PDB file of C-alpha atoms and ligand atoms in Angstrom:
ATOM      1  CA  MET A  47     -58.778  36.495   8.518  1.00  0.00           C
ATOM      2  CA  ILE A  48     -56.504  33.585   9.443  1.00  0.00           C
ATOM      3  CA  ILE A  49     -52.983  33.364   8.033  1.00  0.00           C
ATOM      4  CA  ALA A  50     -51.291  29.963   8.385  1.00  0.00           C
ATOM      5  CA  VAL A  51     -47.495  29.804   8.210  1.00  0.00           C
ATOM      6  CA  ASP A  52     -45.977  26.315   8.272  1.00  0.00           C
ATOM      7  CA  GLY A  53     -42.512  24.958   7.661  1.00  0.00           C
ATOM      8  CA  PRO A  54     -39.519  23.142   9.138  1.00  0.00           C
ATOM      9  CA  ALA A  55     -37.240  24.339  11.969  1.00  0.00           C
ATOM     10  CA  ALA A  56     -35.274  27.552  11.335  1.00  0.00           C
ATOM     11  CA  SER A  57     -36.904  28.145   7.942  1.00  0.00           C
ATOM     12  CA  GLY A  58     -37.726  31.725   8.922  1.00  0.00           C
ATOM     13  CA  LYS A  59     -41.430  31.036   9.444  1.00  0.00           C
ATOM     14  CA  GLY A  60     -41.487  32.569  12.946  1.00  0.00           C
ATOM     15  CA  THR A  61     -40.004  35.885  11.843  1.00  0.00           C
ATOM     16  CA  ILE A  62     -42.251  35.946   8.786  1.00  0.00           C
ATOM     17  CA  ALA A  63     -45.358  35.173  10.861  1.00  0.00           C
ATOM     18  CA  ARG A  64     -44.521  37.933  13.384  1.00  0.00           C
ATOM     19  CA  ARG A  65     -43.976  40.460  10.610  1.00  0.00           C
ATOM     20  CA  LEU A  66     -47.190  39.459   8.804  1.00  0.00           C
ATOM     21  CA  ALA A  67     -49.091  39.829  12.092  1.00  0.00           C
ATOM     22  CA  ALA A  68     -47.658  43.324  12.614  1.00  0.00           C
ATOM     23  CA  HIS A  69     -48.435  44.285   9.016  1.00  0.00           C
ATOM     24  CA  PHE A  70     -52.068  43.180   9.178  1.00  0.00           C
ATOM     25  CA  GLY A  71     -52.579  44.172  12.845  1.00  0.00           C
ATOM     26  CA  LEU A  72     -53.385  40.585  13.884  1.00  0.00           C
ATOM     27  CA  PRO A  73     -52.439  38.613  17.002  1.00  0.00           C
ATOM     28  CA  HIS A  74     -49.747  35.966  16.484  1.00  0.00           C
ATOM     29  CA  LEU A  75     -49.217  32.525  18.019  1.00  0.00           C
ATOM     30  CA  ASP A  76     -45.988  30.562  17.655  1.00  0.00           C
ATOM     31  CA  THR A  77     -47.499  27.095  18.133  1.00  0.00           C
ATOM     32  CA  GLY A  78     -44.045  25.516  18.526  1.00  0.00           C
ATOM     33  CA  LEU A  79     -43.989  27.129  21.984  1.00  0.00           C
ATOM     34  CA  LEU A  80     -46.921  24.949  23.057  1.00  0.00           C
ATOM     35  CA  TYR A  81     -45.045  21.759  22.160  1.00  0.00           C
ATOM     36  CA  ARG A  82     -41.856  23.157  23.719  1.00  0.00           C
ATOM     37  CA  ALA A  83     -43.797  23.887  26.942  1.00  0.00           C
ATOM     38  CA  VAL A  84     -44.970  20.270  27.038  1.00  0.00           C
ATOM     39  CA  GLY A  85     -41.434  19.008  26.323  1.00  0.00           C
ATOM     40  CA  ILE A  86     -39.869  21.107  29.083  1.00  0.00           C
ATOM     41  CA  GLY A  87     -42.694  20.191  31.464  1.00  0.00           C
ATOM     42  CA  VAL A  88     -41.951  16.481  30.946  1.00  0.00           C
ATOM     43  CA  LEU A  89     -38.210  16.976  31.478  1.00  0.00           C
ATOM     44  CA  ARG A  90     -38.769  19.018  34.657  1.00  0.00           C
ATOM     45  CA  ALA A  91     -41.091  16.357  36.035  1.00  0.00           C
ATOM     46  CA  GLY A  92     -38.369  13.765  35.420  1.00  0.00           C
ATOM     47  CA  GLY A  93     -40.535  12.049  32.799  1.00  0.00           C
ATOM     48  CA  ASP A  94     -39.776  10.571  29.383  1.00  0.00           C
ATOM     49  CA  PRO A  95     -40.864  12.608  26.308  1.00  0.00           C
ATOM     50  CA  SER A  96     -41.415   9.396  24.352  1.00  0.00           C
ATOM     51  CA  SER A  97     -44.034   8.254  26.902  1.00  0.00           C
ATOM     52  CA  ALA A  98     -47.496   9.407  25.791  1.00  0.00           C
ATOM     53  CA  ALA A  99     -48.731   9.342  29.410  1.00  0.00           C
ATOM     54  CA  ASP A 100     -45.852  11.535  30.662  1.00  0.00           C
ATOM     55  CA  ALA A 101     -46.354  13.953  27.770  1.00  0.00           C
ATOM     56  CA  LEU A 102     -50.108  14.148  28.235  1.00  0.00           C
ATOM     57  CA  ALA A 103     -49.627  14.899  31.945  1.00  0.00           C
ATOM     58  CA  ALA A 104     -47.617  17.992  30.949  1.00  0.00           C
ATOM     59  CA  CYS A 105     -50.278  19.434  28.606  1.00  0.00           C
ATOM     60  CA  GLY A 106     -52.142  21.421  31.263  1.00  0.00           C
ATOM     61  CA  PHE A 107     -49.486  24.156  31.577  1.00  0.00           C
ATOM     62  CA  GLY A 108     -50.537  27.769  32.271  1.00  0.00           C
ATOM     63  CA  ALA A 109     -50.112  30.710  29.898  1.00  0.00           C
ATOM     64  CA  ALA A 110     -47.121  32.040  31.914  1.00  0.00           C
ATOM     65  CA  MET A 111     -45.128  28.968  30.847  1.00  0.00           C
ATOM     66  CA  LEU A 112     -45.077  30.303  27.270  1.00  0.00           C
ATOM     67  CA  HIS A 113     -42.721  33.085  28.444  1.00  0.00           C
ATOM     68  CA  ASP A 114     -40.207  30.734  30.064  1.00  0.00           C
ATOM     69  CA  PRO A 115     -36.782  31.529  28.531  1.00  0.00           C
ATOM     70  CA  GLN A 116     -35.867  27.827  28.560  1.00  0.00           C
ATOM     71  CA  LEU A 117     -38.415  27.178  25.823  1.00  0.00           C
ATOM     72  CA  LYS A 118     -35.910  28.527  23.301  1.00  0.00           C
ATOM     73  CA  SER A 119     -33.235  25.963  24.218  1.00  0.00           C
ATOM     74  CA  GLU A 120     -32.223  23.130  21.917  1.00  0.00           C
ATOM     75  CA  ALA A 121     -33.224  20.670  24.671  1.00  0.00           C
ATOM     76  CA  ALA A 122     -36.763  22.076  24.585  1.00  0.00           C
ATOM     77  CA  GLY A 123     -36.852  21.847  20.775  1.00  0.00           C
ATOM     78  CA  LYS A 124     -35.752  18.253  20.838  1.00  0.00           C
ATOM     79  CA  ALA A 125     -38.211  17.271  23.589  1.00  0.00           C
ATOM     80  CA  ALA A 126     -40.954  19.154  21.688  1.00  0.00           C
ATOM     81  CA  SER A 127     -40.330  17.204  18.515  1.00  0.00           C
ATOM     82  CA  ILE A 128     -40.650  13.945  20.478  1.00  0.00           C
ATOM     83  CA  VAL A 129     -43.810  14.813  22.473  1.00  0.00           C
ATOM     84  CA  SER A 130     -45.451  16.271  19.362  1.00  0.00           C
ATOM     85  CA  ALA A 131     -45.584  12.815  17.750  1.00  0.00           C
ATOM     86  CA  HIS A 132     -48.153  11.611  20.315  1.00  0.00           C
ATOM     87  CA  PRO A 133     -51.678  12.011  18.906  1.00  0.00           C
ATOM     88  CA  GLU A 134     -52.914  12.516  22.506  1.00  0.00           C
ATOM     89  CA  VAL A 135     -50.674  15.577  22.869  1.00  0.00           C
ATOM     90  CA  ARG A 136     -51.774  17.030  19.537  1.00  0.00           C
ATOM     91  CA  ALA A 137     -55.416  16.511  20.528  1.00  0.00           C
ATOM     92  CA  ALA A 138     -54.839  18.162  23.929  1.00  0.00           C
ATOM     93  CA  LEU A 139     -53.292  21.245  22.292  1.00  0.00           C
ATOM     94  CA  PHE A 140     -55.823  21.451  19.460  1.00  0.00           C
ATOM     95  CA  ALA A 141     -58.502  23.507  21.268  1.00  0.00           C
ATOM     96  CA  ARG A 142     -56.009  26.183  22.433  1.00  0.00           C
ATOM     97  CA  GLN A 143     -54.829  26.686  18.865  1.00  0.00           C
ATOM     98  CA  LEU A 144     -58.320  26.672  17.375  1.00  0.00           C
ATOM     99  CA  ASP A 145     -59.508  29.191  20.007  1.00  0.00           C
ATOM    100  CA  PHE A 146     -56.603  31.465  19.148  1.00  0.00           C
ATOM    101  CA  ALA A 147     -57.282  31.145  15.416  1.00  0.00           C
ATOM    102  CA  SER A 148     -60.998  31.763  15.872  1.00  0.00           C
ATOM    103  CA  GLN A 149     -60.817  35.109  17.660  1.00  0.00           C
ATOM    104  CA  PRO A 150     -62.750  37.943  16.017  1.00  0.00           C
ATOM    105  CA  GLY A 151     -60.691  39.623  13.315  1.00  0.00           C
ATOM    106  CA  GLY A 152     -58.476  36.585  12.852  1.00  0.00           C
ATOM    107  CA  ALA A 153     -54.893  35.679  13.680  1.00  0.00           C
ATOM    108  CA  VAL A 154     -51.548  34.538  12.341  1.00  0.00           C
ATOM    109  CA  LEU A 155     -50.360  31.126  13.533  1.00  0.00           C
ATOM    110  CA  ASP A 156     -47.088  29.456  12.692  1.00  0.00           C
ATOM    111  CA  GLY A 157     -46.193  25.797  13.112  1.00  0.00           C
ATOM    112  CA  ARG A 158     -46.179  22.532  11.230  1.00  0.00           C
ATOM    113  CA  ASP A 159     -49.865  21.684  10.719  1.00  0.00           C
ATOM    114  CA  ILE A 160     -51.694  25.018  10.779  1.00  0.00           C
ATOM    115  CA  GLY A 161     -52.769  24.922   7.128  1.00  0.00           C
ATOM    116  CA  THR A 162     -53.479  21.183   7.158  1.00  0.00           C
ATOM    117  CA  VAL A 163     -55.106  20.486  10.561  1.00  0.00           C
ATOM    118  CA  ILE A 164     -55.661  23.533  12.797  1.00  0.00           C
ATOM    119  CA  ALA A 165     -56.992  26.001  10.219  1.00  0.00           C
ATOM    120  CA  PRO A 166     -57.571  24.261   6.881  1.00  0.00           C
ATOM    121  CA  HIS A 167     -59.997  27.143   6.188  1.00  0.00           C
ATOM    122  CA  ALA A 168     -57.254  29.819   6.543  1.00  0.00           C
ATOM    123  CA  ALA A 169     -57.538  32.724   4.099  1.00  0.00           C
ATOM    124  CA  ALA A 170     -53.845  32.501   3.234  1.00  0.00           C
ATOM    125  CA  LYS A 171     -51.377  29.656   3.724  1.00  0.00           C
ATOM    126  CA  LEU A 172     -47.624  29.821   3.375  1.00  0.00           C
ATOM    127  CA  PHE A 173     -45.180  26.935   3.501  1.00  0.00           C
ATOM    128  CA  VAL A 174     -41.786  28.414   4.323  1.00  0.00           C
ATOM    129  CA  THR A 175     -38.713  26.315   3.704  1.00  0.00           C
ATOM    130  CA  ALA A 176     -34.946  26.476   3.063  1.00  0.00           C
ATOM    131  CA  THR A 177     -32.206  23.889   2.610  1.00  0.00           C
ATOM    132  CA  PRO A 178     -31.144  22.076   5.802  1.00  0.00           C
ATOM    133  CA  GLU A 179     -27.672  23.657   5.442  1.00  0.00           C
ATOM    134  CA  ALA A 180     -29.065  27.205   5.277  1.00  0.00           C
ATOM    135  CA  ARG A 181     -31.353  26.545   8.237  1.00  0.00           C
ATOM    136  CA  ALA A 182     -28.529  25.015  10.277  1.00  0.00           C
ATOM    137  CA  GLU A 183     -26.295  27.984   9.570  1.00  0.00           C
ATOM    138  CA  ARG A 184     -29.010  30.422  10.727  1.00  0.00           C
ATOM    139  CA  ARG A 185     -29.699  28.434  13.871  1.00  0.00           C
ATOM    140  CA  TRP A 186     -25.945  28.217  14.564  1.00  0.00           C
ATOM    141  CA  ARG A 187     -25.576  32.002  14.169  1.00  0.00           C
ATOM    142  CA  GLU A 188     -28.489  32.595  16.549  1.00  0.00           C
ATOM    143  CA  LEU A 189     -27.081  30.219  19.156  1.00  0.00           C
ATOM    144  CA  THR A 190     -23.555  31.645  18.829  1.00  0.00           C
ATOM    145  CA  ALA A 191     -24.885  35.214  19.090  1.00  0.00           C
ATOM    146  CA  SER A 192     -26.696  34.258  22.292  1.00  0.00           C
ATOM    147  CA  GLY A 193     -23.351  33.150  23.763  1.00  0.00           C
ATOM    148  CA  LEU A 194     -23.661  29.381  23.298  1.00  0.00           C
ATOM    149  CA  ALA A 195     -20.608  27.532  21.951  1.00  0.00           C
ATOM    150  CA  VAL A 196     -22.047  24.997  19.526  1.00  0.00           C
ATOM    151  CA  ASP A 197     -20.641  23.079  16.606  1.00  0.00           C
ATOM    152  CA  GLN A 198     -22.273  23.912  13.246  1.00  0.00           C
ATOM    153  CA  LYS A 199     -22.162  20.254  12.121  1.00  0.00           C
ATOM    154  CA  HIS A 200     -23.930  19.239  15.304  1.00  0.00           C
ATOM    155  CA  VAL A 201     -26.678  21.817  14.617  1.00  0.00           C
ATOM    156  CA  LEU A 202     -27.107  20.427  11.081  1.00  0.00           C
ATOM    157  CA  THR A 203     -27.395  16.866  12.434  1.00  0.00           C
ATOM    158  CA  ASP A 204     -30.046  18.074  14.906  1.00  0.00           C
ATOM    159  CA  ILE A 205     -32.008  19.895  12.190  1.00  0.00           C
ATOM    160  CA  ARG A 206     -31.994  16.789   9.977  1.00  0.00           C
ATOM    161  CA  ALA A 207     -33.114  14.592  12.886  1.00  0.00           C
ATOM    162  CA  ARG A 208     -35.929  17.029  13.695  1.00  0.00           C
ATOM    163  CA  ASP A 209     -37.011  17.182  10.024  1.00  0.00           C
ATOM    164  CA  GLU A 210     -37.097  13.397   9.941  1.00  0.00           C
ATOM    165  CA  ARG A 211     -39.148  13.100  13.157  1.00  0.00           C
ATOM    166  CA  ASP A 212     -41.571  15.851  12.079  1.00  0.00           C
ATOM    167  CA  SER A 213     -42.059  14.379   8.593  1.00  0.00           C
ATOM    168  CA  VAL A 214     -42.437  10.665   9.286  1.00  0.00           C
ATOM    169  CA  ARG A 215     -44.764  10.788  12.309  1.00  0.00           C
ATOM    170  CA  SER A 216     -48.254   9.554  11.560  1.00  0.00           C
ATOM    171  CA  ALA A 217     -50.029  12.280  13.587  1.00  0.00           C
ATOM    172  CA  ALA A 218     -50.179  15.510  11.562  1.00  0.00           C
ATOM    173  CA  PRO A 219     -46.764  15.189   9.863  1.00  0.00           C
ATOM    174  CA  LEU A 220     -45.022  18.243   8.453  1.00  0.00           C
ATOM    175  CA  LYS A 221     -46.568  18.488   5.008  1.00  0.00           C
ATOM    176  CA  MET A 222     -47.394  21.361   2.711  1.00  0.00           C
ATOM    177  CA  ALA A 223     -51.147  21.942   2.346  1.00  0.00           C
ATOM    178  CA  GLY A 224     -52.331  21.490  -1.245  1.00  0.00           C
ATOM    179  CA  ASP A 225     -53.486  25.105  -1.352  1.00  0.00           C
ATOM    180  CA  ALA A 226     -50.437  26.627   0.391  1.00  0.00           C
ATOM    181  CA  ARG A 227     -47.940  28.898  -1.357  1.00  0.00           C
ATOM    182  CA  LEU A 228     -44.316  27.804  -1.197  1.00  0.00           C
ATOM    183  CA  LEU A 229     -41.667  30.267  -0.065  1.00  0.00           C
ATOM    184  CA  ASP A 230     -38.034  29.106  -0.227  1.00  0.00           C
ATOM    185  CA  THR A 231     -35.942  31.460   1.899  1.00  0.00           C
ATOM    186  CA  THR A 232     -32.544  29.822   1.208  1.00  0.00           C
ATOM    187  CA  ALA A 233     -31.237  32.738  -0.831  1.00  0.00           C
ATOM    188  CA  LEU A 234     -33.200  35.501   0.919  1.00  0.00           C
ATOM    189  CA  ASP A 235     -32.308  37.768   3.826  1.00  0.00           C
ATOM    190  CA  VAL A 236     -34.961  38.643   6.423  1.00  0.00           C
ATOM    191  CA  GLU A 237     -36.308  41.684   4.555  1.00  0.00           C
ATOM    192  CA  GLY A 238     -36.383  39.783   1.257  1.00  0.00           C
ATOM    193  CA  ALA A 239     -38.239  36.867   2.847  1.00  0.00           C
ATOM    194  CA  VAL A 240     -40.776  39.170   4.527  1.00  0.00           C
ATOM    195  CA  ALA A 241     -41.401  41.065   1.270  1.00  0.00           C
ATOM    196  CA  ALA A 242     -41.894  37.797  -0.639  1.00  0.00           C
ATOM    197  CA  ALA A 243     -44.236  36.506   2.071  1.00  0.00           C
ATOM    198  CA  LEU A 244     -46.345  39.670   1.950  1.00  0.00           C
ATOM    199  CA  LEU A 245     -46.655  39.375  -1.810  1.00  0.00           C
ATOM    200  CA  LEU A 246     -47.772  35.733  -1.584  1.00  0.00           C
ATOM    201  CA  VAL A 247     -50.332  36.538   1.115  1.00  0.00           C
ATOM    202  CA  GLU A 248     -51.729  39.452  -0.917  1.00  0.00           C
ATOM    203  CA  ARG A 249     -52.045  37.125  -3.913  1.00  0.00           C
ATOM    204  CA  ALA A 250     -53.862  34.542  -1.796  1.00  0.00           C
ATOM    205  CA  LEU A 251     -56.232  37.192  -0.421  1.00  0.00           C
ATOM    206  CA  HIS A 252     -56.921  38.856  -3.770  1.00  0.00           C
ATOM    207  CA  PRO A 253     -56.430  36.136  -6.400  1.00  0.00           C
ATOM    208  CA  ALA A 254     -58.325  37.845  -9.232  1.00  0.00           C
ATOM    209  CA  ALA A 255     -56.487  41.176  -8.859  1.00  0.00           C
ATOM    210  CA  ASN A 256     -53.118  39.439  -9.078  1.00  0.00           C
ATOM    211  CA  ASP A 257     -53.752  36.841 -11.753  1.00  0.00           C
ATOM    212  CA  GLY A 258     -51.577  38.696 -14.239  1.00  0.00           C
ATOM    213  CA  ALA A 259     -48.678  38.905 -11.789  1.00  0.00           C
ATOM    214  CA  ARG A 260     -48.161  35.157 -11.345  1.00  0.00           C
TER     215      ARG A 260
HETATM  216  O1  LIG B 804     -41.188  25.496  15.584  1.00  0.00           O
HETATM  217  P1  LIG B 804     -40.431  24.923  16.729  1.00  0.00           P
HETATM  218  O2  LIG B 804     -39.014  24.547  16.417  1.00  0.00           O
HETATM  219  O3  LIG B 804     -40.516  25.782  17.959  1.00  0.00           O
HETATM  220  O4  LIG B 804     -41.207  23.573  17.100  1.00  0.00           O
HETATM  221  C1  LIG B 804     -40.672  22.632  18.002  1.00  0.00           C
HETATM  222  C2  LIG B 804     -41.243  21.253  17.654  1.00  0.00           C
HETATM  223  O5  LIG B 804     -42.631  21.238  17.954  1.00  0.00           O
HETATM  224  C3  LIG B 804     -41.135  20.871  16.188  1.00  0.00           C
HETATM  225  O6  LIG B 804     -39.943  20.183  15.881  1.00  0.00           O
HETATM  226  C4  LIG B 804     -42.343  19.985  15.969  1.00  0.00           C
HETATM  227  O7  LIG B 804     -42.015  18.656  16.258  1.00  0.00           O
HETATM  228  C5  LIG B 804     -43.331  20.452  16.998  1.00  0.00           C
HETATM  229  N1  LIG B 804     -44.429  21.229  16.428  1.00  0.00           N
HETATM  230  C6  LIG B 804     -45.491  20.537  15.889  1.00  0.00           C
HETATM  231  N2  LIG B 804     -46.570  21.210  15.406  1.00  0.00           N
HETATM  232  C7  LIG B 804     -46.607  22.550  15.441  1.00  0.00           C
HETATM  233  C8  LIG B 804     -45.513  23.294  15.967  1.00  0.00           C
HETATM  234  C9  LIG B 804     -44.423  22.591  16.439  1.00  0.00           C
HETATM  235  O8  LIG B 804     -45.463  19.320  15.837  1.00  0.00           O
HETATM  236  N3  LIG B 804     -47.700  23.177  14.990  1.00  0.00           N
END
């Protein structure tokens, strides 16, 4: 059983995907980490994330790279959103994601194009979103809690820029799959968002049993 969780930055999709994976006893892959690993790899090599050749050269990273603490930085997120626009990079990372999704028993993957490109056949698809302001505030709280002094307005500007880059690129843009279920987490806390996500997944898995509940 594959569960696809897509959505923009700081929408809560990562937390929701992790909790769904724990609930259903499935392995989980945060696919943003793959693009972040490529982004950081390019920066460390002194390359330019907007160069397809530089980005492609950084796609052969090892599994250990996915645990690098620098992947969580804003610099990695920004570089990731630039390298991810290259179709060559998306193609190079495709097999890793498909392999993960195809393991026996299934998996939960979160990202931008899981329900549309990586696993269009997923048993359940969620598209998790929230207003840019709510997402910026969450990201700002996370960064502040981790000891970084950042300006909330600056975080909002970054989130909007990332949304724009992720949505307008021609290669696998951020787009809700036609058969995905929309979850707006703007007014929800973590537990509320997880509960709503579980309900939507159960409805996707057992449509007939839940028809009356819609
Ligand atoms: O989700 P996260 O913020 O870690 O993703 C970083 C960047 O990687 C995103 O802004 C997006 O450009 C890219 N990405 C992508 N496709 C995915 C996951 C992430 O293009 N499946």
